[in-house]
Amino acid sequence: MATSSGNSSMTTKFQSYGSDEDLQLLMNQRKRKRKQSNCESAKRSRLKKQKHLDDLTAQVDKLRKENTEILTRVNIFTQHYHKVEAENFILSAQIVELSQRLQSLNDILELINTTNGVYEMDNCYVTGATDYNFMNPMNMLYLNQPIMASADMFHW
């Protein structure tokens, strides 16, 4: 006989299985299956979580290694940059010094061309002594000076 209530229909089903003992046994069996299913699901969840944690740990290790490699390359490029910068500064100083020397030489040539063989030496004018004044090594000492800029001048 069917009733309108869901519980009574379930009770009727269970009554068809037999005694209360059978009913209790069936409920315990279902409870064990549910427990086992829950345990397996929890185990899968723990394994999935552990795999995710392992993947993240591996990714952190990989990123740290990449970061170390990048920092090493940055340090190498920085050292190279400072070396090139120092060389550039030296070359710039040498350009200034050589430009000044060139200007001095041009001034001497202009003086030679404009005085037409008349040279001033200690407030005395000497004519026709071109080899004495211009070619005299004592008058050309500033031309033989070494370029002073060097890497030793610049310490970072």
PDB file of C-alpha atoms in Angstrom:
ATOM      1  CA  MET A   1       0.000   0.000   0.000  1.00  0.00           C
ATOM      2  CA  ALA A   2       1.387   3.364  -1.074  1.00  0.00           C
ATOM      3  CA  THR A   3       1.167   6.467   1.069  1.00  0.00           C
ATOM      4  CA  SER A   4       1.557  10.097   0.166  1.00  0.00           C
ATOM      5  CA  SER A   5       4.506  10.588   2.508  1.00  0.00           C
ATOM      6  CA  GLY A   6       8.079   9.963   1.237  1.00  0.00           C
ATOM      7  CA  ASN A   7       9.164   8.577   4.594  1.00  0.00           C
ATOM      8  CA  SER A   8       6.458   6.000   4.748  1.00  0.00           C
ATOM      9  CA  SER A   9       7.291   4.838   1.224  1.00  0.00           C
ATOM     10  CA  MET A  10      10.923   4.464   2.280  1.00  0.00           C
ATOM     11  CA  THR A  11       9.882   2.595   5.366  1.00  0.00           C
ATOM     12  CA  THR A  12       7.812   0.321   3.210  1.00  0.00           C
ATOM     13  CA  LYS A  13      10.892  -0.334   1.052  1.00  0.00           C
ATOM     14  CA  PHE A  14      12.983  -1.131   4.068  1.00  0.00           C
ATOM     15  CA  GLN A  15      10.293  -3.371   5.432  1.00  0.00           C
ATOM     16  CA  SER A  16      10.540  -5.399   2.284  1.00  0.00           C
ATOM     17  CA  TYR A  17      14.136  -6.233   3.152  1.00  0.00           C
ATOM     18  CA  GLY A  18      13.197  -7.955   6.289  1.00  0.00           C
ATOM     19  CA  SER A  19      13.777  -7.410   9.940  1.00  0.00           C
ATOM     20  CA  ASP A  20      15.105  -4.377  11.785  1.00  0.00           C
ATOM     21  CA  GLU A  21      18.433  -6.141  12.021  1.00  0.00           C
ATOM     22  CA  ASP A  22      18.671  -6.356   8.246  1.00  0.00           C
ATOM     23  CA  LEU A  23      17.674  -2.719   8.031  1.00  0.00           C
ATOM     24  CA  GLN A  24      20.375  -1.723  10.519  1.00  0.00           C
ATOM     25  CA  LEU A  25      22.920  -3.827   8.628  1.00  0.00           C
ATOM     26  CA  LEU A  26      21.970  -2.141   5.362  1.00  0.00           C
ATOM     27  CA  MET A  27      22.238   1.344   6.890  1.00  0.00           C
ATOM     28  CA  ASN A  28      25.639   0.516   8.404  1.00  0.00           C
ATOM     29  CA  GLN A  29      26.819  -0.822   5.066  1.00  0.00           C
ATOM     30  CA  ARG A  30      25.720   2.372   3.310  1.00  0.00           C
ATOM     31  CA  LYS A  31      27.343   4.426   6.078  1.00  0.00           C
ATOM     32  CA  ARG A  32      30.640   2.527   5.621  1.00  0.00           C
ATOM     33  CA  LYS A  33      30.491   3.030   1.844  1.00  0.00           C
ATOM     34  CA  ARG A  34      29.857   6.738   2.329  1.00  0.00           C
ATOM     35  CA  LYS A  35      32.713   6.933   4.846  1.00  0.00           C
ATOM     36  CA  GLN A  36      35.032   5.042   2.503  1.00  0.00           C
ATOM     37  CA  SER A  37      34.001   7.268  -0.403  1.00  0.00           C
ATOM     38  CA  ASN A  38      34.622  10.361   1.723  1.00  0.00           C
ATOM     39  CA  CYS A  39      38.040   9.049   2.785  1.00  0.00           C
ATOM     40  CA  GLU A  40      39.000   8.355  -0.816  1.00  0.00           C
ATOM     41  CA  SER A  41      37.775  11.785  -1.861  1.00  0.00           C
ATOM     42  CA  ALA A  42      39.750  13.411   0.982  1.00  0.00           C
ATOM     43  CA  LYS A  43      42.820  11.402  -0.004  1.00  0.00           C
ATOM     44  CA  ARG A  44      42.466  12.525  -3.651  1.00  0.00           C
ATOM     45  CA  SER A  45      42.052  16.084  -2.430  1.00  0.00           C
ATOM     46  CA  ARG A  46      45.192  15.844  -0.241  1.00  0.00           C
ATOM     47  CA  LEU A  47      47.190  14.333  -3.134  1.00  0.00           C
ATOM     48  CA  LYS A  48      45.959  17.058  -5.475  1.00  0.00           C
ATOM     49  CA  LYS A  49      46.865  19.718  -2.920  1.00  0.00           C
ATOM     50  CA  GLN A  50      50.323  18.158  -2.377  1.00  0.00           C
ATOM     51  CA  LYS A  51      50.933  18.011  -6.146  1.00  0.00           C
ATOM     52  CA  HIS A  52      49.923  21.665  -6.451  1.00  0.00           C
ATOM     53  CA  LEU A  53      52.287  22.551  -3.568  1.00  0.00           C
ATOM     54  CA  ASP A  54      55.115  20.566  -5.194  1.00  0.00           C
ATOM     55  CA  ASP A  55      54.479  22.329  -8.516  1.00  0.00           C
ATOM     56  CA  LEU A  56      54.560  25.723  -6.810  1.00  0.00           C
ATOM     57  CA  THR A  57      57.770  24.823  -4.959  1.00  0.00           C
ATOM     58  CA  ALA A  58      59.397  23.739  -8.235  1.00  0.00           C
ATOM     59  CA  GLN A  59      58.239  26.969  -9.875  1.00  0.00           C
ATOM     60  CA  VAL A  60      59.706  29.028  -6.996  1.00  0.00           C
ATOM     61  CA  ASP A  61      63.027  27.191  -7.357  1.00  0.00           C
ATOM     62  CA  LYS A  62      63.029  27.765 -11.113  1.00  0.00           C
ATOM     63  CA  LEU A  63      62.220  31.476 -10.711  1.00  0.00           C
ATOM     64  CA  ARG A  64      64.912  31.901  -8.049  1.00  0.00           C
ATOM     65  CA  LYS A  65      67.455  30.295 -10.372  1.00  0.00           C
ATOM     66  CA  GLU A  66      66.373  32.572 -13.245  1.00  0.00           C
ATOM     67  CA  ASN A  67      66.537  35.572 -10.916  1.00  0.00           C
ATOM     68  CA  THR A  68      70.084  34.661  -9.871  1.00  0.00           C
ATOM     69  CA  GLU A  69      71.120  34.297 -13.520  1.00  0.00           C
ATOM     70  CA  ILE A  70      69.562  37.663 -14.395  1.00  0.00           C
ATOM     71  CA  LEU A  71      71.272  39.363 -11.443  1.00  0.00           C
ATOM     72  CA  THR A  72      74.598  37.857 -12.493  1.00  0.00           C
ATOM     73  CA  ARG A  73      74.123  39.163 -16.047  1.00  0.00           C
ATOM     74  CA  VAL A  74      73.090  42.588 -14.742  1.00  0.00           C
ATOM     75  CA  ASN A  75      76.232  42.729 -12.581  1.00  0.00           C
ATOM     76  CA  ILE A  76      78.422  41.771 -15.557  1.00  0.00           C
ATOM     77  CA  PHE A  77      76.766  44.409 -17.752  1.00  0.00           C
ATOM     78  CA  THR A  78      77.103  47.000 -14.980  1.00  0.00           C
ATOM     79  CA  GLN A  79      80.815  46.280 -14.623  1.00  0.00           C
ATOM     80  CA  HIS A  80      81.227  46.492 -18.386  1.00  0.00           C
ATOM     81  CA  TYR A  81      79.272  49.763 -18.442  1.00  0.00           C
ATOM     82  CA  HIS A  82      81.509  51.296 -15.753  1.00  0.00           C
ATOM     83  CA  LYS A  83      84.612  50.162 -17.620  1.00  0.00           C
ATOM     84  CA  VAL A  84      83.352  51.674 -20.892  1.00  0.00           C
ATOM     85  CA  GLU A  85      82.276  54.830 -19.057  1.00  0.00           C
ATOM     86  CA  ALA A  86      85.773  55.218 -17.553  1.00  0.00           C
ATOM     87  CA  GLU A  87      87.369  54.647 -20.968  1.00  0.00           C
ATOM     88  CA  ASN A  88      84.987  57.190 -22.484  1.00  0.00           C
ATOM     89  CA  PHE A  89      85.927  59.733 -19.807  1.00  0.00           C
ATOM     90  CA  ILE A  90      89.627  59.133 -20.486  1.00  0.00           C
ATOM     91  CA  LEU A  91      89.105  59.517 -24.220  1.00  0.00           C
ATOM     92  CA  SER A  92      87.138  62.725 -23.659  1.00  0.00           C
ATOM     93  CA  ALA A  93      89.959  64.121 -21.521  1.00  0.00           C
ATOM     94  CA  GLN A  94      92.459  63.132 -24.200  1.00  0.00           C
ATOM     95  CA  ILE A  95      90.322  64.855 -26.864  1.00  0.00           C
ATOM     96  CA  VAL A  96      90.358  68.073 -24.829  1.00  0.00           C
ATOM     97  CA  GLU A  97      94.102  67.843 -24.278  1.00  0.00           C
ATOM     98  CA  LEU A  98      94.839  67.038 -27.935  1.00  0.00           C
ATOM     99  CA  SER A  99      92.518  69.840 -29.062  1.00  0.00           C
ATOM    100  CA  GLN A 100      94.461  72.272 -26.871  1.00  0.00           C
ATOM    101  CA  ARG A 101      97.742  71.027 -28.294  1.00  0.00           C
ATOM    102  CA  LEU A 102      96.404  71.371 -31.833  1.00  0.00           C
ATOM    103  CA  GLN A 103      95.224  74.893 -31.079  1.00  0.00           C
ATOM    104  CA  SER A 104      98.678  75.727 -29.695  1.00  0.00           C
ATOM    105  CA  LEU A 105     100.331  74.356 -32.814  1.00  0.00           C
ATOM    106  CA  ASN A 106      97.918  76.287 -35.027  1.00  0.00           C
ATOM    107  CA  ASP A 107      98.679  79.442 -33.038  1.00  0.00           C
ATOM    108  CA  ILE A 108     102.417  78.869 -33.557  1.00  0.00           C
ATOM    109  CA  LEU A 109     101.916  78.305 -37.286  1.00  0.00           C
ATOM    110  CA  GLU A 110      99.805  81.445 -37.510  1.00  0.00           C
ATOM    111  CA  LEU A 111     102.472  83.383 -35.639  1.00  0.00           C
ATOM    112  CA  ILE A 112     105.152  82.082 -37.990  1.00  0.00           C
ATOM    113  CA  ASN A 113     103.107  82.954 -41.063  1.00  0.00           C
ATOM    114  CA  THR A 114     102.137  86.435 -39.881  1.00  0.00           C
ATOM    115  CA  THR A 115     105.496  87.624 -38.502  1.00  0.00           C
ATOM    116  CA  ASN A 116     107.238  86.815 -41.766  1.00  0.00           C
ATOM    117  CA  GLY A 117     110.475  85.642 -40.193  1.00  0.00           C
ATOM    118  CA  VAL A 118     110.472  87.996 -37.172  1.00  0.00           C
ATOM    119  CA  TYR A 119     110.390  86.149 -33.842  1.00  0.00           C
ATOM    120  CA  GLU A 120     110.046  87.476 -30.316  1.00  0.00           C
ATOM    121  CA  MET A 121     112.440  86.051 -27.779  1.00  0.00           C
ATOM    122  CA  ASP A 122     112.629  87.558 -24.274  1.00  0.00           C
ATOM    123  CA  ASN A 123     111.294  90.901 -25.506  1.00  0.00           C
ATOM    124  CA  CYS A 124     113.966  91.018 -28.193  1.00  0.00           C
ATOM    125  CA  TYR A 125     113.152  90.626 -31.868  1.00  0.00           C
ATOM    126  CA  VAL A 126     115.365  88.310 -33.856  1.00  0.00           C
ATOM    127  CA  THR A 127     115.036  88.086 -37.625  1.00  0.00           C
ATOM    128  CA  GLY A 128     116.052  85.237 -39.872  1.00  0.00           C
ATOM    129  CA  ALA A 129     116.747  82.818 -37.056  1.00  0.00           C
ATOM    130  CA  THR A 130     113.977  80.357 -37.789  1.00  0.00           C
ATOM    131  CA  ASP A 131     115.975  77.313 -36.810  1.00  0.00           C
ATOM    132  CA  TYR A 132     116.989  78.933 -33.518  1.00  0.00           C
ATOM    133  CA  ASN A 133     113.536  79.823 -32.168  1.00  0.00           C
ATOM    134  CA  PHE A 134     111.060  77.448 -33.741  1.00  0.00           C
ATOM    135  CA  MET A 135     113.232  74.372 -33.997  1.00  0.00           C
ATOM    136  CA  ASN A 136     114.977  74.859 -30.665  1.00  0.00           C
ATOM    137  CA  PRO A 137     114.021  71.848 -28.543  1.00  0.00           C
ATOM    138  CA  MET A 138     113.840  74.022 -25.430  1.00  0.00           C
ATOM    139  CA  ASN A 139     111.035  76.070 -27.005  1.00  0.00           C
ATOM    140  CA  MET A 140     109.102  72.902 -27.871  1.00  0.00           C
ATOM    141  CA  LEU A 141     109.075  71.216 -24.440  1.00  0.00           C
ATOM    142  CA  TYR A 142     105.314  71.586 -24.074  1.00  0.00           C
ATOM    143  CA  LEU A 143     104.831  69.664 -27.326  1.00  0.00           C
ATOM    144  CA  ASN A 144     106.621  66.610 -25.960  1.00  0.00           C
ATOM    145  CA  GLN A 145     104.520  66.291 -22.816  1.00  0.00           C
ATOM    146  CA  PRO A 146     102.696  62.962 -22.498  1.00  0.00           C
ATOM    147  CA  ILE A 147      98.924  62.830 -22.393  1.00  0.00           C
ATOM    148  CA  MET A 148      98.058  62.892 -18.702  1.00  0.00           C
ATOM    149  CA  ALA A 149      94.662  61.185 -18.701  1.00  0.00           C
ATOM    150  CA  SER A 150      94.866  57.531 -17.670  1.00  0.00           C
ATOM    151  CA  ALA A 151      92.732  54.831 -16.093  1.00  0.00           C
ATOM    152  CA  ASP A 152      94.582  55.299 -12.783  1.00  0.00           C
ATOM    153  CA  MET A 153      92.982  58.722 -12.389  1.00  0.00           C
ATOM    154  CA  PHE A 154      89.485  57.260 -12.147  1.00  0.00           C
ATOM    155  CA  HIS A 155      88.584  54.871  -9.354  1.00  0.00           C
ATOM    156  CA  TRP A 156      84.942  53.919  -8.876  1.00  0.00           C
TER     157      TRP A 156
END
